[in-house]
Amino acid sequence: QCNIMAIIDFPFPSKKVSVGDLTIARAKEVAIAIQSGSLSYVKLFECRILDTKLESVIFDVEVELGQKNSIYEIEKIERIAVIFDPKDDCSPDVLSLRDNFPKAPHTNLRDYDYASLCLYDQPFSEVKLYITPARLIERIRQWLADTARGKLHGEDQPLEPLFLEQKQLIVPFDLFDSFDQENPPKLEVYLTEVNNLYTFIAEKKSVEGNKRLKFTALVLQCPPQVHGIIHRKPKNLLELHEFTSVIKFDLLNSLRKILQKLHSEGSLPKLQNDHFMLIIAFPKTRDKGGRVEATDIWGFLSSETVKKVGEEIGVWAETGGNLGMLMPSDQAKKGEKITLEMCRTMYSFSREIAAEQNGFASAGNKICMIGVGALGSQVFLNLTRAGFGNWTLIDNDLLLPHNLARHSLDRRAVGFAKAETLAWTANHMIIDGTPVAHPIIKDILKPAEYSEDLKKALSEAEIILDCSASAAVARFIALDLPYSSRRISLFLAPSGNDSVLLSEDSKRQVPLDQIEMQYYRFLVNEKELKGHLSVSEKQLRYGNSCSDINSSIPQELAALHSAIGSRAIRNAISEDVSKIMIWRANPSDLSVKSYSFSPIKMTKIDTGGWTICLDEWLLDKIFAARIDKLPNETGGVLVGSFDMQRKIAYIIDTLLSPPDSKEWPTVYIRGCQGLAQRMKEISDMTLGRLEYMGEWHSHTGGSYSPSGADKQAFSWLSDMRLPDGLSAIMLIAADRKYAIYLGYMS
């Protein structure tokens, strides 16, 4: 049975009423449900209407207690009062009417000395969607039973806060890094106010444009304490001192030392008329002697001045208009006249907090990003908000009005350099602390104009990330930059429906230019990617120049692919392998399908002043076709791309022997049926990147030496290519062997 002597009278001015006199719907429903006798383990005691128009239902509830010793002393029968508000916009206050109810976790902070049970971890607006009288009673019984067993606060739950408060104070994320109790920092405090909701912002340095309040914020750190009970907030400096004394921290003497130092350093005249603020760190452990799992930071504000605080804790006294230091301090003065208001405190947004909020460890990879347009700007800010990367942004473009359709910057940046404004946004508007981005307003394709900081950034970068959507830039960073940095390319297809990631392996064994070529081959051979590089049907003119045209791409697609690309970049950097990834979005419902392909290293053959690149995939296809047609010869055309600037011929695919070809054991004459149409399709599918490269044919024996007919055919082929300024290419395949000829044949 319950301890009758421990039960107290209802603690608020009120009058006893019958169930029928209740007017608040939720209170009446609970009272009727209990009175009906349909709920086990609960008995109605009485109902009351408070002077404040609130209504209370009081009842005795039986608690299921285990046989083992309790962690908290919960009685078999507990008397509970549930107080309801007529507005029904806040959770009913559930009070224990027992004066010796244990101080347990998950109780609400109240100004009265009665335990208020915290039943739910959701806002009441969510709870009342499913709450019923029976569920409310059962939740109370469960709370009491779990508290008795010490199971209400699970091992996987965050530690309980020490106090609860709505005003908020933001402090520098590194405020307590290398904290020196003898030389604690002093902070400037700024204020924002929206609909009477106040946020105080404490900074180590002045911030241009912010209105500083006349506050001096002093900082202290307490020794660790075990979490568990939410405490009543201290109303004055003495009550705060009494709270910290429990954990062996002498707050008043610590504060006296700080104020004495301000006086002796001569800082006091500038600060003495500032309002007083105290910021205290309270490290918490789960168990006595355990490791610190969390630290509560609390702010305590006073309308009193620093001068008044010093007087009220016996540091100094005013004499003749001057403050004279008391030696020793007057220990009898304990600050009970210094009233305090509390602020719940949080850290400013650091790289580490950004990563934590995104669910992974902070990564400081040095990344040079080339191109910060629609996709690049959104990817950059996505990864910045995730605490990922130390960035150099390389782009010489200015932000123009039409860019606002998809760019992450706003109209305040119009007319300014994209790279510079994005870096400023990241460093000053998002991440607190050491700058995470550095802008360089240069054209990456003009190395003669490189500045020293650009050369340094490129040489030190771990990743060179190309988001320019320029084939010229991708080829340039793959072949012409003399640095060991890994190259990654991310871009949107012209329609905006698809996005592409081309990533080198960490050792650059398969360089970006070879990956690019194999990406084109992937497009040609994957039927589901038809139209991948199709240009948007709607072209828009944004200026008067003939080049002032861009594609109409919805921002939803740019945002979708920037999110995909951000994760893809993180994944690629965390892996050592090269890869090709393509994501295709359905523009109607934004569902996405992904495609992946692993590129392989291509063989390089230097001949006639050119470099020919081809790989095992192509050779396997050719050798398989040869075997399939034995004892006859066969052949086909070679498909690939010329880089005329660097004299590289990439051969990446073949169209096998057309059906009208002549194939005999010693002669092959290639036909042409369907060939021109298929080559046009390949050119269209790759925006002209792939074209006809030359011819190949097989020999039935083991020799790949050219015959007289081969030499004659090669001469004809050379003459045919001459008007285009291109070299003739011929490949002869034998038994797992081949020879390739470019421009001449010996």
CSV table of N, CA and C in Angstrom, one decimal, residues 261-356:
chain,number,residue,atom,x,y,z
A,261,LYS,N,41.6,39.8,-11.7
A,261,LYS,CA,42.5,39.9,-12.8
A,261,LYS,C,42.1,41.0,-13.7
A,262,LEU,N,40.8,41.1,-14.0
A,262,LEU,CA,40.4,42.2,-14.9
A,262,LEU,C,40.8,43.6,-14.2
A,263,HIS,N,40.6,43.7,-12.9
A,263,HIS,CA,41.0,44.9,-12.2
A,263,HIS,C,42.4,45.2,-12.3
A,264,SER,N,43.3,44.2,-12.1
A,264,SER,CA,44.7,44.3,-12.0
A,264,SER,C,45.3,44.6,-13.4
A,265,GLU,N,44.7,44.1,-14.5
A,265,GLU,CA,45.1,44.3,-15.9
A,265,GLU,C,44.7,45.6,-16.4
A,266,GLY,N,43.8,46.3,-15.7
A,266,GLY,CA,43.4,47.6,-16.2
A,266,GLY,C,42.2,47.5,-17.2
A,267,SER,N,41.6,46.3,-17.4
A,267,SER,CA,40.5,46.1,-18.3
A,267,SER,C,39.2,46.6,-17.8
A,268,LEU,N,39.1,46.7,-16.5
A,268,LEU,CA,37.8,47.0,-15.9
A,268,LEU,C,37.1,48.2,-16.3
A,269,PRO,N,37.9,49.4,-16.5
A,269,PRO,CA,37.1,50.6,-16.8
A,269,PRO,C,36.3,50.4,-18.1
A,270,LYS,N,36.8,49.6,-19.1
A,270,LYS,CA,36.0,49.4,-20.3
A,270,LYS,C,34.9,48.5,-20.2
A,271,LEU,N,34.9,47.6,-19.1
A,271,LEU,CA,33.9,46.6,-19.0
A,271,LEU,C,32.9,46.8,-17.9
A,272,GLN,N,33.3,47.6,-16.9
A,272,GLN,CA,32.5,47.6,-15.6
A,272,GLN,C,31.1,48.0,-15.8
A,273,ASN,N,30.7,48.7,-16.8
A,273,ASN,CA,29.3,49.1,-17.0
A,273,ASN,C,28.6,48.1,-18.0
A,274,ASP,N,29.3,47.1,-18.5
A,274,ASP,CA,28.6,46.1,-19.3
A,274,ASP,C,27.7,45.2,-18.4
A,275,HIS,N,26.7,44.7,-19.0
A,275,HIS,CA,25.9,43.7,-18.3
A,275,HIS,C,26.7,42.4,-18.1
A,276,PHE,N,26.4,41.7,-17.1
A,276,PHE,CA,27.2,40.5,-16.7
A,276,PHE,C,26.6,39.2,-17.4
A,277,MET,N,27.4,38.4,-18.0
A,277,MET,CA,27.0,37.1,-18.5
A,277,MET,C,28.1,36.1,-18.1
A,278,LEU,N,27.6,34.9,-17.7
A,278,LEU,CA,28.5,33.8,-17.3
A,278,LEU,C,28.2,32.6,-18.2
A,279,ILE,N,29.2,32.0,-18.8
A,279,ILE,CA,29.1,30.8,-19.6
A,279,ILE,C,29.8,29.7,-18.9
A,280,ILE,N,29.1,28.6,-18.6
A,280,ILE,CA,29.8,27.6,-17.8
A,280,ILE,C,29.6,26.2,-18.5
A,281,ALA,N,30.7,25.5,-18.6
A,281,ALA,CA,30.7,24.1,-19.1
A,281,ALA,C,30.5,23.1,-18.0
A,282,PHE,N,29.5,22.2,-18.2
A,282,PHE,CA,29.3,21.1,-17.2
A,282,PHE,C,29.5,19.8,-17.9
A,283,PRO,N,30.7,19.2,-17.8
A,283,PRO,CA,31.0,17.9,-18.4
A,283,PRO,C,30.1,16.8,-17.6
A,284,LYS,N,29.6,15.8,-18.4
A,284,LYS,CA,28.7,14.8,-17.8
A,284,LYS,C,29.2,13.4,-18.1
A,285,THR,N,29.0,12.5,-17.1
A,285,THR,CA,29.3,11.1,-17.3
A,285,THR,C,28.0,10.3,-17.1
A,286,ARG,N,28.0,9.1,-17.6
A,286,ARG,CA,26.8,8.3,-17.4
A,286,ARG,C,26.8,7.6,-16.0
A,287,ASP,N,28.0,7.3,-15.5
A,287,ASP,CA,28.1,6.6,-14.2
A,287,ASP,C,29.2,7.3,-13.5
A,288,LYS,N,29.3,7.2,-12.2
A,288,LYS,CA,30.3,7.8,-11.3
A,288,LYS,C,31.7,7.3,-11.8
A,289,GLY,N,32.6,8.2,-12.0
A,289,GLY,CA,33.9,7.8,-12.4
A,289,GLY,C,34.0,7.4,-13.9
A,290,GLY,N,32.9,7.5,-14.6
A,290,GLY,CA,33.0,7.1,-16.1
A,290,GLY,C,33.5,8.2,-16.9
A,291,ARG,N,33.7,7.9,-18.2
A,291,ARG,CA,34.2,8.9,-19.1
A,291,ARG,C,33.2,10.0,-19.4
A,292,VAL,N,33.7,11.1,-19.8
A,292,VAL,CA,32.8,12.2,-20.1
A,292,VAL,C,32.2,11.9,-21.5
A,293,GLU,N,30.8,11.8,-21.5
A,293,GLU,CA,30.1,11.5,-22.8
A,293,GLU,C,29.5,12.8,-23.4
A,294,ALA,N,29.3,13.8,-22.6
A,294,ALA,CA,28.7,15.0,-23.2
A,294,ALA,C,29.0,16.1,-22.2
A,295,THR,N,28.9,17.3,-22.7
A,295,THR,CA,29.1,18.5,-21.9
A,295,THR,C,28.0,19.5,-22.2
A,296,ASP,N,27.3,19.9,-21.1
A,296,ASP,CA,26.3,20.9,-21.2
A,296,ASP,C,27.0,22.3,-21.1
A,297,ILE,N,26.6,23.2,-21.9
A,297,ILE,CA,27.1,24.6,-21.8
A,297,ILE,C,25.9,25.4,-21.5
A,298,TRP,N,25.9,26.2,-20.4
A,298,TRP,CA,24.8,27.0,-20.1
A,298,TRP,C,25.2,28.5,-19.9
A,299,GLY,N,24.4,29.3,-20.3
A,299,GLY,CA,24.6,30.8,-20.2
A,299,GLY,C,23.7,31.3,-19.1
A,300,PHE,N,24.3,32.2,-18.3
A,300,PHE,CA,23.5,32.9,-17.2
A,300,PHE,C,23.7,34.4,-17.4
A,301,LEU,N,22.6,35.0,-17.6
A,301,LEU,CA,22.6,36.5,-17.9
A,301,LEU,C,22.0,37.2,-16.7
A,302,SER,N,22.5,38.4,-16.6
A,302,SER,CA,22.0,39.3,-15.5
A,302,SER,C,21.9,40.7,-16.0
A,303,SER,N,20.9,41.4,-15.5
A,303,SER,CA,20.7,42.8,-15.8
A,303,SER,C,21.6,43.7,-15.1
A,304,GLU,N,22.3,43.1,-14.1
A,304,GLU,CA,23.3,43.8,-13.3
A,304,GLU,C,24.6,44.0,-14.1
A,305,THR,N,25.4,45.0,-13.7
A,305,THR,CA,26.7,45.2,-14.4
A,305,THR,C,27.8,44.4,-13.8
A,306,VAL,N,28.9,44.4,-14.5
A,306,VAL,CA,30.1,43.7,-14.0
A,306,VAL,C,30.5,44.4,-12.7
A,307,LYS,N,30.4,45.7,-12.7
A,307,LYS,CA,30.8,46.4,-11.5
A,307,LYS,C,29.9,46.0,-10.3
A,308,LYS,N,28.6,45.8,-10.5
A,308,LYS,CA,27.7,45.4,-9.4
A,308,LYS,C,28.0,44.0,-8.9
A,309,VAL,N,28.3,43.1,-9.9
A,309,VAL,CA,28.6,41.7,-9.5
A,309,VAL,C,29.8,41.7,-8.6
A,310,GLY,N,30.9,42.5,-9.0
A,310,GLY,CA,32.1,42.5,-8.1
A,310,GLY,C,31.8,43.0,-6.8
A,311,GLU,N,30.9,44.0,-6.6
A,311,GLU,CA,30.6,44.5,-5.3
A,311,GLU,C,29.8,43.4,-4.5
A,312,GLU,N,28.9,42.7,-5.2
A,312,GLU,CA,28.0,41.8,-4.5
A,312,GLU,C,28.7,40.5,-4.1
A,313,ILE,N,29.9,40.2,-4.7
A,313,ILE,CA,30.6,39.0,-4.2
A,313,ILE,C,31.9,39.4,-3.5
A,314,GLY,N,32.0,40.7,-3.1
A,314,GLY,CA,33.1,41.1,-2.2
A,314,GLY,C,34.4,41.2,-2.9
A,315,VAL,N,34.5,41.5,-4.2
A,315,VAL,CA,35.8,41.7,-4.9
A,315,VAL,C,36.3,43.1,-4.7
A,316,TRP,N,35.4,44.1,-4.8
A,316,TRP,CA,35.8,45.5,-4.7
A,316,TRP,C,34.7,46.3,-4.1
A,317,ALA,N,35.0,47.5,-3.7
A,317,ALA,CA,34.1,48.5,-3.2
A,317,ALA,C,34.4,49.8,-3.8
A,318,GLU,N,33.3,50.6,-4.0
A,318,GLU,CA,33.5,51.9,-4.6
A,318,GLU,C,33.8,52.9,-3.5
A,319,THR,N,34.9,53.7,-3.7
A,319,THR,CA,35.3,54.8,-2.8
A,319,THR,C,35.7,56.0,-3.6
A,320,GLY,N,35.0,57.1,-3.4
A,320,GLY,CA,35.3,58.3,-4.1
A,320,GLY,C,35.2,58.2,-5.6
A,321,GLY,N,34.3,57.4,-6.1
A,321,GLY,CA,34.1,57.2,-7.5
A,321,GLY,C,35.0,56.2,-8.1
A,322,ASN,N,35.9,55.6,-7.4
A,322,ASN,CA,36.8,54.6,-7.9
A,322,ASN,C,36.5,53.2,-7.2
A,323,LEU,N,36.8,52.1,-7.9
A,323,LEU,CA,36.7,50.8,-7.4
A,323,LEU,C,38.0,50.4,-6.7
A,324,GLY,N,37.9,50.1,-5.4
A,324,GLY,CA,39.1,49.7,-4.7
A,324,GLY,C,39.0,48.2,-4.5
A,325,MET,N,40.1,47.5,-4.7
A,325,MET,CA,40.1,46.0,-4.5
A,325,MET,C,40.1,45.7,-3.0
A,326,LEU,N,39.3,44.8,-2.6
A,326,LEU,CA,39.2,44.3,-1.2
A,326,LEU,C,40.2,43.2,-1.0
A,327,MET,N,41.2,43.4,-0.1
A,327,MET,CA,42.2,42.4,0.2
A,327,MET,C,42.1,42.0,1.7
A,328,PRO,N,41.6,40.8,2.0
A,328,PRO,CA,41.1,39.8,1.1
A,328,PRO,C,39.7,40.1,0.7
A,329,SER,N,39.1,39.3,-0.2
A,329,SER,CA,37.8,39.5,-0.6
A,329,SER,C,36.8,39.3,0.5
A,330,ASP,N,35.7,39.9,0.4
A,330,ASP,CA,34.6,39.8,1.5
A,330,ASP,C,33.9,38.5,1.2
A,331,GLN,N,34.2,37.4,1.9
A,331,GLN,CA,33.6,36.1,1.6
A,331,GLN,C,32.1,36.0,2.1
A,332,ALA,N,31.7,37.0,2.9
A,332,ALA,CA,30.3,37.0,3.4
A,332,ALA,C,29.3,37.4,2.3
A,333,LYS,N,29.9,38.1,1.2
A,333,LYS,CA,29.0,38.5,0.1
A,333,LYS,C,29.0,37.4,-0.9
A,334,LYS,N,27.8,36.9,-1.2
A,334,LYS,CA,27.7,35.7,-2.0
A,334,LYS,C,26.8,35.8,-3.2
A,335,GLY,N,26.4,37.1,-3.6
A,335,GLY,CA,25.8,37.3,-4.8
A,335,GLY,C,24.3,37.0,-4.9
A,336,GLU,N,23.6,36.9,-3.7
A,336,GLU,CA,22.2,36.6,-3.8
A,336,GLU,C,21.4,37.7,-4.4
A,337,LYS,N,21.9,38.9,-4.5
A,337,LYS,CA,21.2,40.0,-5.1
A,337,LYS,C,21.4,40.1,-6.7
A,338,ILE,N,22.3,39.2,-7.2
A,338,ILE,CA,22.6,39.2,-8.6
A,338,ILE,C,21.6,38.1,-9.2
A,339,THR,N,20.5,38.6,-9.8
A,339,THR,CA,19.5,37.7,-10.4
A,339,THR,C,20.0,37.2,-11.7
A,340,LEU,N,19.6,36.0,-12.1
A,340,LEU,CA,20.1,35.4,-13.3
A,340,LEU,C,18.9,34.9,-14.2
A,341,GLU,N,19.1,35.0,-15.5
A,341,GLU,CA,18.3,34.4,-16.5
A,341,GLU,C,19.1,33.4,-17.2
A,342,MET,N,18.5,32.2,-17.5
A,342,MET,CA,19.3,31.2,-18.1
A,342,MET,C,19.1,31.1,-19.6
A,343,CYS,N,20.1,30.7,-20.3
A,343,CYS,CA,20.1,30.4,-21.8
A,343,CYS,C,20.6,29.0,-22.0
A,344,ARG,N,19.8,28.2,-22.8
A,344,ARG,CA,20.4,27.0,-23.3
A,344,ARG,C,21.4,27.3,-24.4
A,345,THR,N,22.5,26.7,-24.4
A,345,THR,CA,23.6,27.1,-25.2
A,345,THR,C,24.0,26.0,-26.2
A,346,MET,N,24.4,26.5,-27.3
A,346,MET,CA,24.9,25.5,-28.4
A,346,MET,C,26.1,26.1,-29.1
A,347,TYR,N,26.9,25.2,-29.7
A,347,TYR,CA,28.1,25.7,-30.4
A,347,TYR,C,27.7,26.2,-31.7
A,348,SER,N,28.6,27.1,-32.2
A,348,SER,CA,28.5,27.6,-33.6
A,348,SER,C,28.8,26.4,-34.5
A,349,PHE,N,28.5,26.6,-35.8
A,349,PHE,CA,28.6,25.5,-36.8
A,349,PHE,C,30.0,25.3,-37.3
A,350,SER,N,30.7,24.3,-36.8
A,350,SER,CA,32.0,24.0,-37.2
A,350,SER,C,32.1,22.9,-38.2
A,351,ARG,N,33.2,22.7,-38.8
A,351,ARG,CA,33.4,21.6,-39.7
A,351,ARG,C,33.0,20.2,-39.0
A,352,GLU,N,33.5,20.1,-37.8
A,352,GLU,CA,33.2,18.8,-37.1
A,352,GLU,C,31.7,18.6,-36.8
A,353,ILE,N,31.0,19.7,-36.4
A,353,ILE,CA,29.6,19.6,-36.2
A,353,ILE,C,28.9,19.4,-37.5
A,354,ALA,N,29.3,20.0,-38.5
A,354,ALA,CA,28.7,19.7,-39.9
A,354,ALA,C,28.8,18.3,-40.2
A,355,ALA,N,30.0,17.7,-40.0
A,355,ALA,CA,30.1,16.2,-40.4
A,355,ALA,C,29.2,15.4,-39.5
A,356,GLU,N,29.2,15.7,-38.2
A,356,GLU,CA,28.4,14.9,-37.2
A,356,GLU,C,26.9,15.0,-37.6
